[in-house]
Coordinates of C-alpha atoms in Angstrom, one line a residue:
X409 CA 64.6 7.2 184.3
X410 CA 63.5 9.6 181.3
X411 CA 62.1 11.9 183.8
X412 CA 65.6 12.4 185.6
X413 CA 67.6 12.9 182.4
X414 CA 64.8 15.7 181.7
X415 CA 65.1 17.0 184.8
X416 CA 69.2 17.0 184.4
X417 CA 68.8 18.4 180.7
X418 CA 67.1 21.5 181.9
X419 CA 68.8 22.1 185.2
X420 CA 72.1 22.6 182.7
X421 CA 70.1 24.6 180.0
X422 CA 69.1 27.3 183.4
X423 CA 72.7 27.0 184.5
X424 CA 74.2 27.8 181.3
X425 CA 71.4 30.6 180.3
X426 CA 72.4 32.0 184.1
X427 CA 76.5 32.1 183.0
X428 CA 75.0 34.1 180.1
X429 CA 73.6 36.6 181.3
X430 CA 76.1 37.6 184.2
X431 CA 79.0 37.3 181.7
X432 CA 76.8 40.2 179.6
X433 CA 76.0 42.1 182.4
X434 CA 78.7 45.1 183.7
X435 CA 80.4 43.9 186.5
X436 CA 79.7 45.9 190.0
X437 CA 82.8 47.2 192.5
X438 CA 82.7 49.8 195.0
X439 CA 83.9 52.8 195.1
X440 CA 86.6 51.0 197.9
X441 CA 87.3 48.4 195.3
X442 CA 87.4 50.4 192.6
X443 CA 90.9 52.5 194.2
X444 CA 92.3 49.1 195.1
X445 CA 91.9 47.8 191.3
X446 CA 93.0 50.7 190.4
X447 CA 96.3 51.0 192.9
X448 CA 97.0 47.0 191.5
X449 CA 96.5 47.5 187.8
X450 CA 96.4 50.4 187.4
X451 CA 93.1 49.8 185.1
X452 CA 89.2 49.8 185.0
X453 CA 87.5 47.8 182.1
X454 CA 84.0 47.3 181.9
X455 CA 82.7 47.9 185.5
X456 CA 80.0 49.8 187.5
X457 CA 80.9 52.1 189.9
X458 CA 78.0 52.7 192.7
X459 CA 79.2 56.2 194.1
X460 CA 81.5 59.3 193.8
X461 CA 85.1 58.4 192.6
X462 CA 87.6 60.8 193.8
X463 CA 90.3 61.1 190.9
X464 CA 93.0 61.9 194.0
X465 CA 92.9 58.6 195.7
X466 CA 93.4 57.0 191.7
X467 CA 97.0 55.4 192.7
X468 CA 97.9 53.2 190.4
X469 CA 100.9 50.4 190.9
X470 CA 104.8 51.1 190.4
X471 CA 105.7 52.1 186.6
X472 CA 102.4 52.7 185.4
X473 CA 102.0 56.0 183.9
X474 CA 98.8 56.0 182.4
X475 CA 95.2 55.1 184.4
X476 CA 92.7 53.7 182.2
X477 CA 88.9 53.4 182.9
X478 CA 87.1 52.1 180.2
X479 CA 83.7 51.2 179.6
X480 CA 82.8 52.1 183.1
X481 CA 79.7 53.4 184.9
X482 CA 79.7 56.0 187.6
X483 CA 76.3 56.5 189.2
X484 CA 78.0 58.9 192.0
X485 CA 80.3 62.3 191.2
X486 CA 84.0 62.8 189.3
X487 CA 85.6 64.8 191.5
X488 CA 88.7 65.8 193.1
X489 CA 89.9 66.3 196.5
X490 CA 93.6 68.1 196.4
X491 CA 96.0 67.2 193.8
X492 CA 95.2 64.5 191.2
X493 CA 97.0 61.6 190.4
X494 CA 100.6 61.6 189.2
X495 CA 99.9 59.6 186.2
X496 CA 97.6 60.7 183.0
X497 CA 93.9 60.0 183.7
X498 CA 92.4 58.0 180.0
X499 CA 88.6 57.7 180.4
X500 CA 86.9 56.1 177.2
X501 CA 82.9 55.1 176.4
X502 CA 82.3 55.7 179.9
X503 CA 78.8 56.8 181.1
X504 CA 79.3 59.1 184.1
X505 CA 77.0 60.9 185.8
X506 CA 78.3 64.3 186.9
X507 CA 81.9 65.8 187.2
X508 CA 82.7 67.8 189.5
X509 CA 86.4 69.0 189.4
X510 CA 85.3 72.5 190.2
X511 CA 89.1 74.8 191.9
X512 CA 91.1 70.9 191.2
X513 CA 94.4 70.4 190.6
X514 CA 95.3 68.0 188.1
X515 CA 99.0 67.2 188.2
X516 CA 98.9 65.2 184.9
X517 CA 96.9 65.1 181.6
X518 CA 93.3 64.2 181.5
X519 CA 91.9 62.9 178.6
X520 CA 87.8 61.6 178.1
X521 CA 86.8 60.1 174.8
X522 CA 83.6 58.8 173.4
X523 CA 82.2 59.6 176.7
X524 CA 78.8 61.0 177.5
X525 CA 77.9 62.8 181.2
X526 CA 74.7 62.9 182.2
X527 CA 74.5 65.7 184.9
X528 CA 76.6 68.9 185.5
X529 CA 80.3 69.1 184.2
X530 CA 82.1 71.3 186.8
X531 CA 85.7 72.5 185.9
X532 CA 85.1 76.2 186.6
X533 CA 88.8 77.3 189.1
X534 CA 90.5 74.1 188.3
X535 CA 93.9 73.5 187.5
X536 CA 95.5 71.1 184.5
X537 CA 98.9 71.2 184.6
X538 CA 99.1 68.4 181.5
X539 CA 97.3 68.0 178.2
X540 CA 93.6 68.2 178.6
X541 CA 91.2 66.7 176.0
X542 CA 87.3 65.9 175.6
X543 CA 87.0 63.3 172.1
X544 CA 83.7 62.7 171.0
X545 CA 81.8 63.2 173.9
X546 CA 78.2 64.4 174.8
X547 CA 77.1 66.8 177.9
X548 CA 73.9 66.5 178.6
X549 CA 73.5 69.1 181.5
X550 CA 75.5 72.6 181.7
X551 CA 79.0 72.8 181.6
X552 CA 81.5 75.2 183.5
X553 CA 85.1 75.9 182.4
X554 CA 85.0 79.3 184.0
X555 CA 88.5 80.4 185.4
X556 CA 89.9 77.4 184.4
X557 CA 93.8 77.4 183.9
X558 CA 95.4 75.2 181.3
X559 CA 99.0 74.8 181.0
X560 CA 99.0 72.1 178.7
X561 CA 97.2 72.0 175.3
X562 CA 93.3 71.6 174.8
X563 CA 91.2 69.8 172.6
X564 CA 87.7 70.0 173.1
X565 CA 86.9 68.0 169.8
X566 CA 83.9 66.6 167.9
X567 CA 81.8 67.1 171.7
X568 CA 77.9 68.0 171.8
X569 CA 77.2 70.3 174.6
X570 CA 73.2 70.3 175.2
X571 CA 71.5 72.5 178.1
X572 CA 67.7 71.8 179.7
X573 CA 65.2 73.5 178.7
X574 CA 64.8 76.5 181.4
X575 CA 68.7 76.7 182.2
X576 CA 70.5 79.8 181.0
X577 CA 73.6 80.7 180.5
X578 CA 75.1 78.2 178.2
X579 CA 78.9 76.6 178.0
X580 CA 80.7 79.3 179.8
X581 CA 85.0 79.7 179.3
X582 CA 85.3 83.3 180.7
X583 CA 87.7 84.4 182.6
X584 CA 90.0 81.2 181.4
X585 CA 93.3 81.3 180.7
X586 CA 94.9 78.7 178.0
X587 CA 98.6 78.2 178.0
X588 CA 98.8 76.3 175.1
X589 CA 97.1 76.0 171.6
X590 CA 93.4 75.4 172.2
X591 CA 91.3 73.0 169.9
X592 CA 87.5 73.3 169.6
X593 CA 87.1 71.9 166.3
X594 CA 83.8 70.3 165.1
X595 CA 82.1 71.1 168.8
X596 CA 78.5 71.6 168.5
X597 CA 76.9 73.5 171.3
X598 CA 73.1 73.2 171.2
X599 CA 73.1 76.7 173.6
X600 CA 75.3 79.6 174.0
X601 CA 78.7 79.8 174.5
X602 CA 81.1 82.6 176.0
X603 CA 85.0 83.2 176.6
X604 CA 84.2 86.6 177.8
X605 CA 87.9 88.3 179.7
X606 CA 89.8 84.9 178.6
X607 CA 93.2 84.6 177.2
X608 CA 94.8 82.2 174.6
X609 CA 98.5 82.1 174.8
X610 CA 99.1 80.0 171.7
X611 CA 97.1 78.9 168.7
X612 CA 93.3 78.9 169.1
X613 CA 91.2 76.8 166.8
X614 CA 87.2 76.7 166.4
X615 CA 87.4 74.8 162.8
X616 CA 84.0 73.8 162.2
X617 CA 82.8 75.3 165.5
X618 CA 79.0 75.1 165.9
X619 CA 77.2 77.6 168.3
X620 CA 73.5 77.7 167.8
X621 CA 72.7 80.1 170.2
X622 CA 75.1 83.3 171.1
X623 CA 78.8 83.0 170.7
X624 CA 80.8 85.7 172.4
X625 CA 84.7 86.4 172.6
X626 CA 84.5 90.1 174.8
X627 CA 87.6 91.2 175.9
X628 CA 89.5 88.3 175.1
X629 CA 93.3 87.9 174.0
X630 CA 94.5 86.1 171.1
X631 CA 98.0 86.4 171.4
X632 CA 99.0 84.0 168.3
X633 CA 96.6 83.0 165.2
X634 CA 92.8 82.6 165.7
X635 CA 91.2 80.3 163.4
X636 CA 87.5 80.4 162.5
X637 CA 87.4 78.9 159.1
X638 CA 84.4 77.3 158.3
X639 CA 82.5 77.7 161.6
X640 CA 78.5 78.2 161.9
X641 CA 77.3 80.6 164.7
X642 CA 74.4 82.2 165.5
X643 CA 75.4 86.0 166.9
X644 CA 78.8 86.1 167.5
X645 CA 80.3 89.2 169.3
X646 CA 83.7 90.2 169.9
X647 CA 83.2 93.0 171.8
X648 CA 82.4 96.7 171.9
X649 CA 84.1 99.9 173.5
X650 CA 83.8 98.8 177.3
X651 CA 85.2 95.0 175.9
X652 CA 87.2 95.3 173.0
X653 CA 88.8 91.8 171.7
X654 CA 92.8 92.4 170.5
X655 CA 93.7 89.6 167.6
X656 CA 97.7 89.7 167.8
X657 CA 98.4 87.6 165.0
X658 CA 95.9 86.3 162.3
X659 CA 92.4 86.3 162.3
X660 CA 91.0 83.7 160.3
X661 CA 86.9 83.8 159.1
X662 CA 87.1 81.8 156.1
X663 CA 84.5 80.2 155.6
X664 CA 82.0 81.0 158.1
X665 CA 78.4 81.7 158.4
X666 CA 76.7 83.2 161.1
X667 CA 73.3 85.3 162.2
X668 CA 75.5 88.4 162.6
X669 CA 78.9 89.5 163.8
X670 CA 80.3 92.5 165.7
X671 CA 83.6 93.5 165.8
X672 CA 83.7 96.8 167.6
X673 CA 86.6 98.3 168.5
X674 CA 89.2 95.3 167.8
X675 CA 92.5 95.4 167.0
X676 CA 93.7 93.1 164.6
X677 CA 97.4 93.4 164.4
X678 CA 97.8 90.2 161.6
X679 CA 95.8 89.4 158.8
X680 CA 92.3 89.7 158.8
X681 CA 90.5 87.1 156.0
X682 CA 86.9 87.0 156.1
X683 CA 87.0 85.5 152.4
X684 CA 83.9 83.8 151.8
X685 CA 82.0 84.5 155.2
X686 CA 78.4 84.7 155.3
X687 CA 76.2 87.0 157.8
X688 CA 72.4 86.4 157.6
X689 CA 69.9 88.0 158.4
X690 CA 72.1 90.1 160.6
X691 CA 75.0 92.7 160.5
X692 CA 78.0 92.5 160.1
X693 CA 79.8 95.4 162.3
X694 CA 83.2 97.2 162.5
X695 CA 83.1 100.8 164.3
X696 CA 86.2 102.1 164.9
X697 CA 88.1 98.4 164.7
X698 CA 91.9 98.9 163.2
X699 CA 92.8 95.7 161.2
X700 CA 96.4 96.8 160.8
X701 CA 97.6 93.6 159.4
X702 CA 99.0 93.4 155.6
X703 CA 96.3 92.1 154.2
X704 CA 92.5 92.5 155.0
X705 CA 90.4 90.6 152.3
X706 CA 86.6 90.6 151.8
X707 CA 86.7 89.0 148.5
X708 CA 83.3 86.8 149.2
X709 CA 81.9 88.6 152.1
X710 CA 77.9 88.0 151.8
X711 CA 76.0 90.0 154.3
X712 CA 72.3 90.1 154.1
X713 CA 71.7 92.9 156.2
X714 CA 74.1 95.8 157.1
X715 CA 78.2 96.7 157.5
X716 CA 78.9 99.3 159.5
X717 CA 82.6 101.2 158.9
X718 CA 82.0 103.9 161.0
X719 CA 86.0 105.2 162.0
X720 CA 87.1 102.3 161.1
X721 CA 91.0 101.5 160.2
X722 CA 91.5 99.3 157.7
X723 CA 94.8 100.4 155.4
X724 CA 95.0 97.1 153.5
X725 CA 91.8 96.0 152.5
X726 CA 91.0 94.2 149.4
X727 CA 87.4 94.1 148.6
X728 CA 84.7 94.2 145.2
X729 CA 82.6 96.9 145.3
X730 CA 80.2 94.8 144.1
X731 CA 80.3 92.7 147.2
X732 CA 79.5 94.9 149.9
X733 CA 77.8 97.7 147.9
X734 CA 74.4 96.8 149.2
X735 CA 75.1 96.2 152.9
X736 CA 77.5 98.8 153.0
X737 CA 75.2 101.7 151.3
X738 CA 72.1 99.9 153.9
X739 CA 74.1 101.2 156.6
X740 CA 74.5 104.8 156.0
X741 CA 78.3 104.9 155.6
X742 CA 79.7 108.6 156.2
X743 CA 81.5 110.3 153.9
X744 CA 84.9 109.7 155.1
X745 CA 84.4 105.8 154.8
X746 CA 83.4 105.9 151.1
X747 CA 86.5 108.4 151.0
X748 CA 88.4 105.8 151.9
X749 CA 87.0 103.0 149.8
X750 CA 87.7 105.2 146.8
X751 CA 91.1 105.8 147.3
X752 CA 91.4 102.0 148.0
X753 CA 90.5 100.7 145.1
X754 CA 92.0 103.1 143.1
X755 CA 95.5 102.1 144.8
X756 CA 94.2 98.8 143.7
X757 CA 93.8 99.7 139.8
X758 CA 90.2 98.7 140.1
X759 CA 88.7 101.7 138.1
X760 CA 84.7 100.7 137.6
X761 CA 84.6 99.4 141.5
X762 CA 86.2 103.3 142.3
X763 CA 83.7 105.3 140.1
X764 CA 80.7 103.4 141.0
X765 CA 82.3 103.9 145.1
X766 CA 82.6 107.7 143.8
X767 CA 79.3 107.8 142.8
X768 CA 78.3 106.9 145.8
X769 CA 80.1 109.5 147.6
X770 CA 79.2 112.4 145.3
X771 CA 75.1 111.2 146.1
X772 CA 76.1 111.0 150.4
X773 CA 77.7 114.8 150.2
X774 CA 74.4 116.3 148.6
X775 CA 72.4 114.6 151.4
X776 CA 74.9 115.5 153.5
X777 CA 74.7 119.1 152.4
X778 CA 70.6 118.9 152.1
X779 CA 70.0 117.6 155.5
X780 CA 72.0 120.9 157.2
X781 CA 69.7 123.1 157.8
X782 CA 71.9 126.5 156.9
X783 CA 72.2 125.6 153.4
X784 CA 70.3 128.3 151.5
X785 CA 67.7 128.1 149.5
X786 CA 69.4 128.6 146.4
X787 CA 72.1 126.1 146.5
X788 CA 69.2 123.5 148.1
X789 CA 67.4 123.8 144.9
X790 CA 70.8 123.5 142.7
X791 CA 71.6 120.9 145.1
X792 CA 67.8 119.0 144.2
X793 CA 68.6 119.9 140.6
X794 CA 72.2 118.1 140.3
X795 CA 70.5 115.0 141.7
X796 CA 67.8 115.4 139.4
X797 CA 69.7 115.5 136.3
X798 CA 73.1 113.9 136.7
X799 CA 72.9 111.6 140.2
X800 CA 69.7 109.6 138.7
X801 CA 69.9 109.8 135.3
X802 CA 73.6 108.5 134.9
X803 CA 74.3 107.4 138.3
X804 CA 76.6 110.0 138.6
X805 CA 78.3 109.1 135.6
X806 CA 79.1 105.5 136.0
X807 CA 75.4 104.1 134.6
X808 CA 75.8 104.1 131.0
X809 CA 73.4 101.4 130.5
X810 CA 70.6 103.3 133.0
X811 CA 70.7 106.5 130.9
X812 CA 71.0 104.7 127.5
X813 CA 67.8 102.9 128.1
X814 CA 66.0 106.4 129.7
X815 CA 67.2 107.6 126.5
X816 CA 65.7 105.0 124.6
X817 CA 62.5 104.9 126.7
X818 CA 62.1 108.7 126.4
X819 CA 62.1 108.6 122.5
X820 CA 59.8 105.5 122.6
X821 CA 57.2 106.9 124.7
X822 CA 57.2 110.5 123.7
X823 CA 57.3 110.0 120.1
X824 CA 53.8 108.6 120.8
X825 CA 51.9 111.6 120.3
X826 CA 54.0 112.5 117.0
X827 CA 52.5 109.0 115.7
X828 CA 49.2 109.1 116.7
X829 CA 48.6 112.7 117.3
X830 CA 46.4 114.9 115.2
X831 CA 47.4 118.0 112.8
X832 CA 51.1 116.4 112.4
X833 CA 52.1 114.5 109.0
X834 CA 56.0 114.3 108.0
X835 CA 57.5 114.1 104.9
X836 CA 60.6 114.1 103.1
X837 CA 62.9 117.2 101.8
X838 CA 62.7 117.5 97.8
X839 CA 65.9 119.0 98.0
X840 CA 69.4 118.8 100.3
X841 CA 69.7 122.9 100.1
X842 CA 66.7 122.9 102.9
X843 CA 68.3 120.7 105.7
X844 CA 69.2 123.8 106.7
X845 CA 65.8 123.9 107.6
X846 CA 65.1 124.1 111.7
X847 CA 64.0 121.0 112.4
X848 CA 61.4 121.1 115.0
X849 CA 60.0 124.0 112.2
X850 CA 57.6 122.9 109.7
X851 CA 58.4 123.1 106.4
X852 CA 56.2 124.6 103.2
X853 CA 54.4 122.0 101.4
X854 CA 56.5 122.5 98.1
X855 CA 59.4 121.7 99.6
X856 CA 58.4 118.0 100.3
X857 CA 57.7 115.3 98.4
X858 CA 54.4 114.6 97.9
X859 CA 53.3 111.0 99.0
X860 CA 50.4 108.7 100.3
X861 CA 52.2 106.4 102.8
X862 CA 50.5 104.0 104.4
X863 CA 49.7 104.0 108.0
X864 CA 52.4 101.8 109.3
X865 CA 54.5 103.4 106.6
X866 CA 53.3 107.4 108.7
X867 CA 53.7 105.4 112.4
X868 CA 57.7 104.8 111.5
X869 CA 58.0 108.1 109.8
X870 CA 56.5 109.8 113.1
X871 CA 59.2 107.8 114.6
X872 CA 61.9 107.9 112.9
X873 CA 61.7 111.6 112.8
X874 CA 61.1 112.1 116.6
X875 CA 64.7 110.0 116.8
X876 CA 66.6 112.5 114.8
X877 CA 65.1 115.5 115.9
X878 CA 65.8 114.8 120.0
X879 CA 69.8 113.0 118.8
X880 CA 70.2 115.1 116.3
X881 CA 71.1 112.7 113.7
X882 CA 72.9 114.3 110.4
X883 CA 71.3 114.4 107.3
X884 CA 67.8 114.4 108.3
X885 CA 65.6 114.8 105.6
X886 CA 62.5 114.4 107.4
X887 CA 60.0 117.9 108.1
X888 CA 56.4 118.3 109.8
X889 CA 54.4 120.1 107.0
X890 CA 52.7 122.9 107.0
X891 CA 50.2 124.0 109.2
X892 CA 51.2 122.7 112.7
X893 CA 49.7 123.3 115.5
X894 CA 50.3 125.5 117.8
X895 CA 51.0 123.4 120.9
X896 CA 53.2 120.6 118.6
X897 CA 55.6 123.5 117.8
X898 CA 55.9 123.4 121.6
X899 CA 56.2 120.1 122.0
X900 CA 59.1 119.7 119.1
X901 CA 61.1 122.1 121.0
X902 CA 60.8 120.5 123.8
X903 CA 61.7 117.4 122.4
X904 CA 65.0 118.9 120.8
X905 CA 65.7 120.3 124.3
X906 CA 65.1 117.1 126.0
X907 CA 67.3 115.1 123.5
X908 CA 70.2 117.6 123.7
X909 CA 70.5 116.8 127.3
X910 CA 70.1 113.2 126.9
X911 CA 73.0 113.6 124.7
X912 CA 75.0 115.6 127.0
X913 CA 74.7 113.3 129.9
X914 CA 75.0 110.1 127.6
X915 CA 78.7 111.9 126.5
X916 CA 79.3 112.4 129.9
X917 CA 79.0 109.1 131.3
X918 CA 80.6 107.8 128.2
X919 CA 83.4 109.8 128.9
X920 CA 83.7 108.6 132.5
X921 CA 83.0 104.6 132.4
X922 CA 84.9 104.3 128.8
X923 CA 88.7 103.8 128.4
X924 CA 88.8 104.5 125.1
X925 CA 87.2 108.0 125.5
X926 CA 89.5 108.8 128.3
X927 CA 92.3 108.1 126.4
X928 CA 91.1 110.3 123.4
X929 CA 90.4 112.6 125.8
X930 CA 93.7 112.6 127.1
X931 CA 94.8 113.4 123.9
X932 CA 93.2 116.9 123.2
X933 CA 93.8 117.9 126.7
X934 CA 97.7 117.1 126.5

């Protein structure tokens, strides 16, 4: 008797483990059963699919507007034969092993959420007359929008598109036209990605957009705003001469960072904002583009290696000179482009940013003017001179701290050999009727005082001397003593020559970068 209520207690305990299991388990239909679920409920929950599903024979009951299919598992193909259903097509955490919906038509919208595909995604010459949305989802294979035509709007959000190793090519949108606004915020695409030739009727919008390989927009369209704000790409280009991009409304870069950018050749009828925007390592380029909106801003621009402005058009651009100095001057801007900066930010009122931009300019003519090769010899050497003296020195008159502290390091070094050089000892004037005295000439021994200084005492006498004898202070009582020698009369002179130019170029720049000289100078002039 115990041995038969054993052998009943575990016959149940298999039985129920059995129920288990199958309830966990998917359930399995064919592809047959699946369209007659489908055409009685209109619904797919939690089912295995064994083969290719053909979204045209998805026929769902009277009244129901929307087919759902979710949690299901398509080992075969999503594709399409004809026209698609008439009702919107909702596919969520589905596992699906290719799509194929490659010159479809799609009557109504189609929207795939939290989904993953394992093998090719085809929608390259389809057809979606409705909304069309990817949530969430992850391609694991290539994926082909090319030629695609969407009427409705697209959201291609929060997706991860991956290619195999060995597959070129990346995501490819060229040649696609969107109706509507486009959404591509907070994509990541593990390869490249091109919308080469396409056309975006409405609003398109990469918020967030990550491309880690090339991104490229040639010869598209953006016939309302384009938003890039905060987007990380590797190389994005928007085309050259042969594929020029036109931006008919906004163009928004706020934000971004990428490995380098060209914009050859656009036309950018709306505002242009690349506020903020990174470029690293690479370039940032802009031949011959004409951003003819109101406002072009660069106020943040950080690129790491070169702008090019070469003929380009940019009437409204507010920049700091500080910004894009660097870059800028790396890529051997022409004259006419500096030109232009000047005027800008003088229209602007920003006075240091135009000097230091003038500056610039003055240094690019005299290379200009030194690489031509019928430039005599004469005005070469005045040319070599003037960059000697004035472009170094001063920066052209905008570097008052560059030739204050040559002027400094000049007395500091060169009044080295009045300290510690032999035959030179300086001493005070007995009386004020011989400051009339030359001061790089000795002076008799009776006119000075006579004193034993000591020989840190002689060291700041040396050097206190050498100061008012090269900037020509007032009142200096201070005289070598007789006999110098012959080479220190030499160097004295040149040491008064020396600081009177120092002087003059300090005045110079002072006069330039201060406001308080230019107003005083204003003054005596008027």
């Amino acid at each position: 008797m115990k041995a038969l209520v054993r052998g009943v207690t575990c016959g149940l305990v298999v039985a129920c483990c059995s129920r288990v299991s199958l309830a966990d388990a998917p359930g399995k239909l064919s592809v047959e059963q699946a369209y007659l679920e489908i055409g009685r409920s209109g619904e797919l929950r939690d089912i295995q699919i064994d083969g290719n599903i053909d979204l045209a024979r998805l026929q769902p009951p009277a009244g129901v507007t929307r087919i759902i299919l979710q949690g299901v598992q398509v080992s075969g193909k999503l594709h399409v034969s004809g026209d698609g259903p008439k009702a919107a097509l909702w596919i969520d955490h589905a596992t699906l092993q290719s799509i194929d919906l490659s010159h479809g038509h799609l009557q109504s919208s189609l929207e795939i959420e939290n989904s993953t595909v394992d093998g090719v995604a085809r929608f390259e010459g389809a057809r979606f007359d409705g909304p069309f949305a990817l949530h969430s989802c992850v391609f694991n294979n290539k994926a082909v929008f090319r030629k695609a035509h969407f009427s409705g709007p697209v959201e291609i959000v929060a997706s991860q598109f991956h290619e195999p190793a060995g597959l070129k090519g990346g995501v490819s949108f060229s040649d696609t036209r969107f109706a509507a606004p486009a959404r591509f915020d907070r994509s990541h695409y593990y390869t490249d990605l091109r919308f080469d030739t396409s056309r975006f009727d409405a609003d398109a919008a990469f918020l967030r957009l990550t491309v880690d390989g090339h991104a490229s927009w040639r010869n598209v369209i953006f016939a309302d705003d384009a938003e890039f704000r905060f987007c990380r790409l590797g190389e994005a280009d928007f085309g050259d001469d042969e594929q020029m991009s036109v931006f008919k409304h906004m163009a928004d870069f706020r934000g971004c960072v990428m490995r380098s950018i060209r914009l050859d050749y656009a036309e950018i009828a709306g505002d242009a904002l690349l506020v903020d925007m990174r470029v690293s390592p690479g370039n940032l380029s802009l031949r011959q583009a004409s951003l003819r909106g109101d406002r072009t801003d660069f106020k943040g621009l950080q690129v790491a290696g070169l702008i090019y402005l070469q003929q380009a058009y940019i009437p409204n651009l507010h920049f700091l000179w500080v910004e894009i100095r660097d870059a800028l001057l790396r890529g051997s801007p022409s004259s006419d482009v500096l030109r232009s900066l000047k005027h800008r930010l003088e229209a602007l009122g920003d006075e240091d940013g135009a000097r230091e931009v003038g500056a610039a300019l003055e240094s690019h003519v005299i290379e200009e003017k030194l690489a031509r090769m019928d430039v005599a010899l004469s005005d070469r050497l005045t040319l070599w001179l003037e960059k000697a003296v004035w472009g170094w020195p001063t920066g052209y008159g905008t570097r008052l701290d560059r030739i204050l502290g040559l002027a400094l390091a000049s007395w500091l070094s060169l009044s080295l050999p009045l300290a510690f050089g032999r035959g030179l000892r300086v001493a005070r004037l007995r009386n004020d009727a011989d400051l009339a005295m030359p001061r790089h000439s000795p002076a008799p021994r009776d006119a000075l005082m006579k004193s034993t200084p000591s020989t840190i005492g002689r060291y700041l006498a040396s050097y206190a001397y050498g100061f008012g004898l090269m900037f020509a202070m007032p009142n200096l009582r201070l005289r070598p003593t007789e006999p110098l020698p012959a080479f220190m009369g030499f160097y004295l002179v040149f040491l008064r020559l020396l600081g009177a130019v120092l002087l003059a170029l300090t005045g110079l720049t002072l006069a330039k970068v201060s406001p308080i000289i230019q107003a005083l100078l204003g003054k005596i002039v008027h």
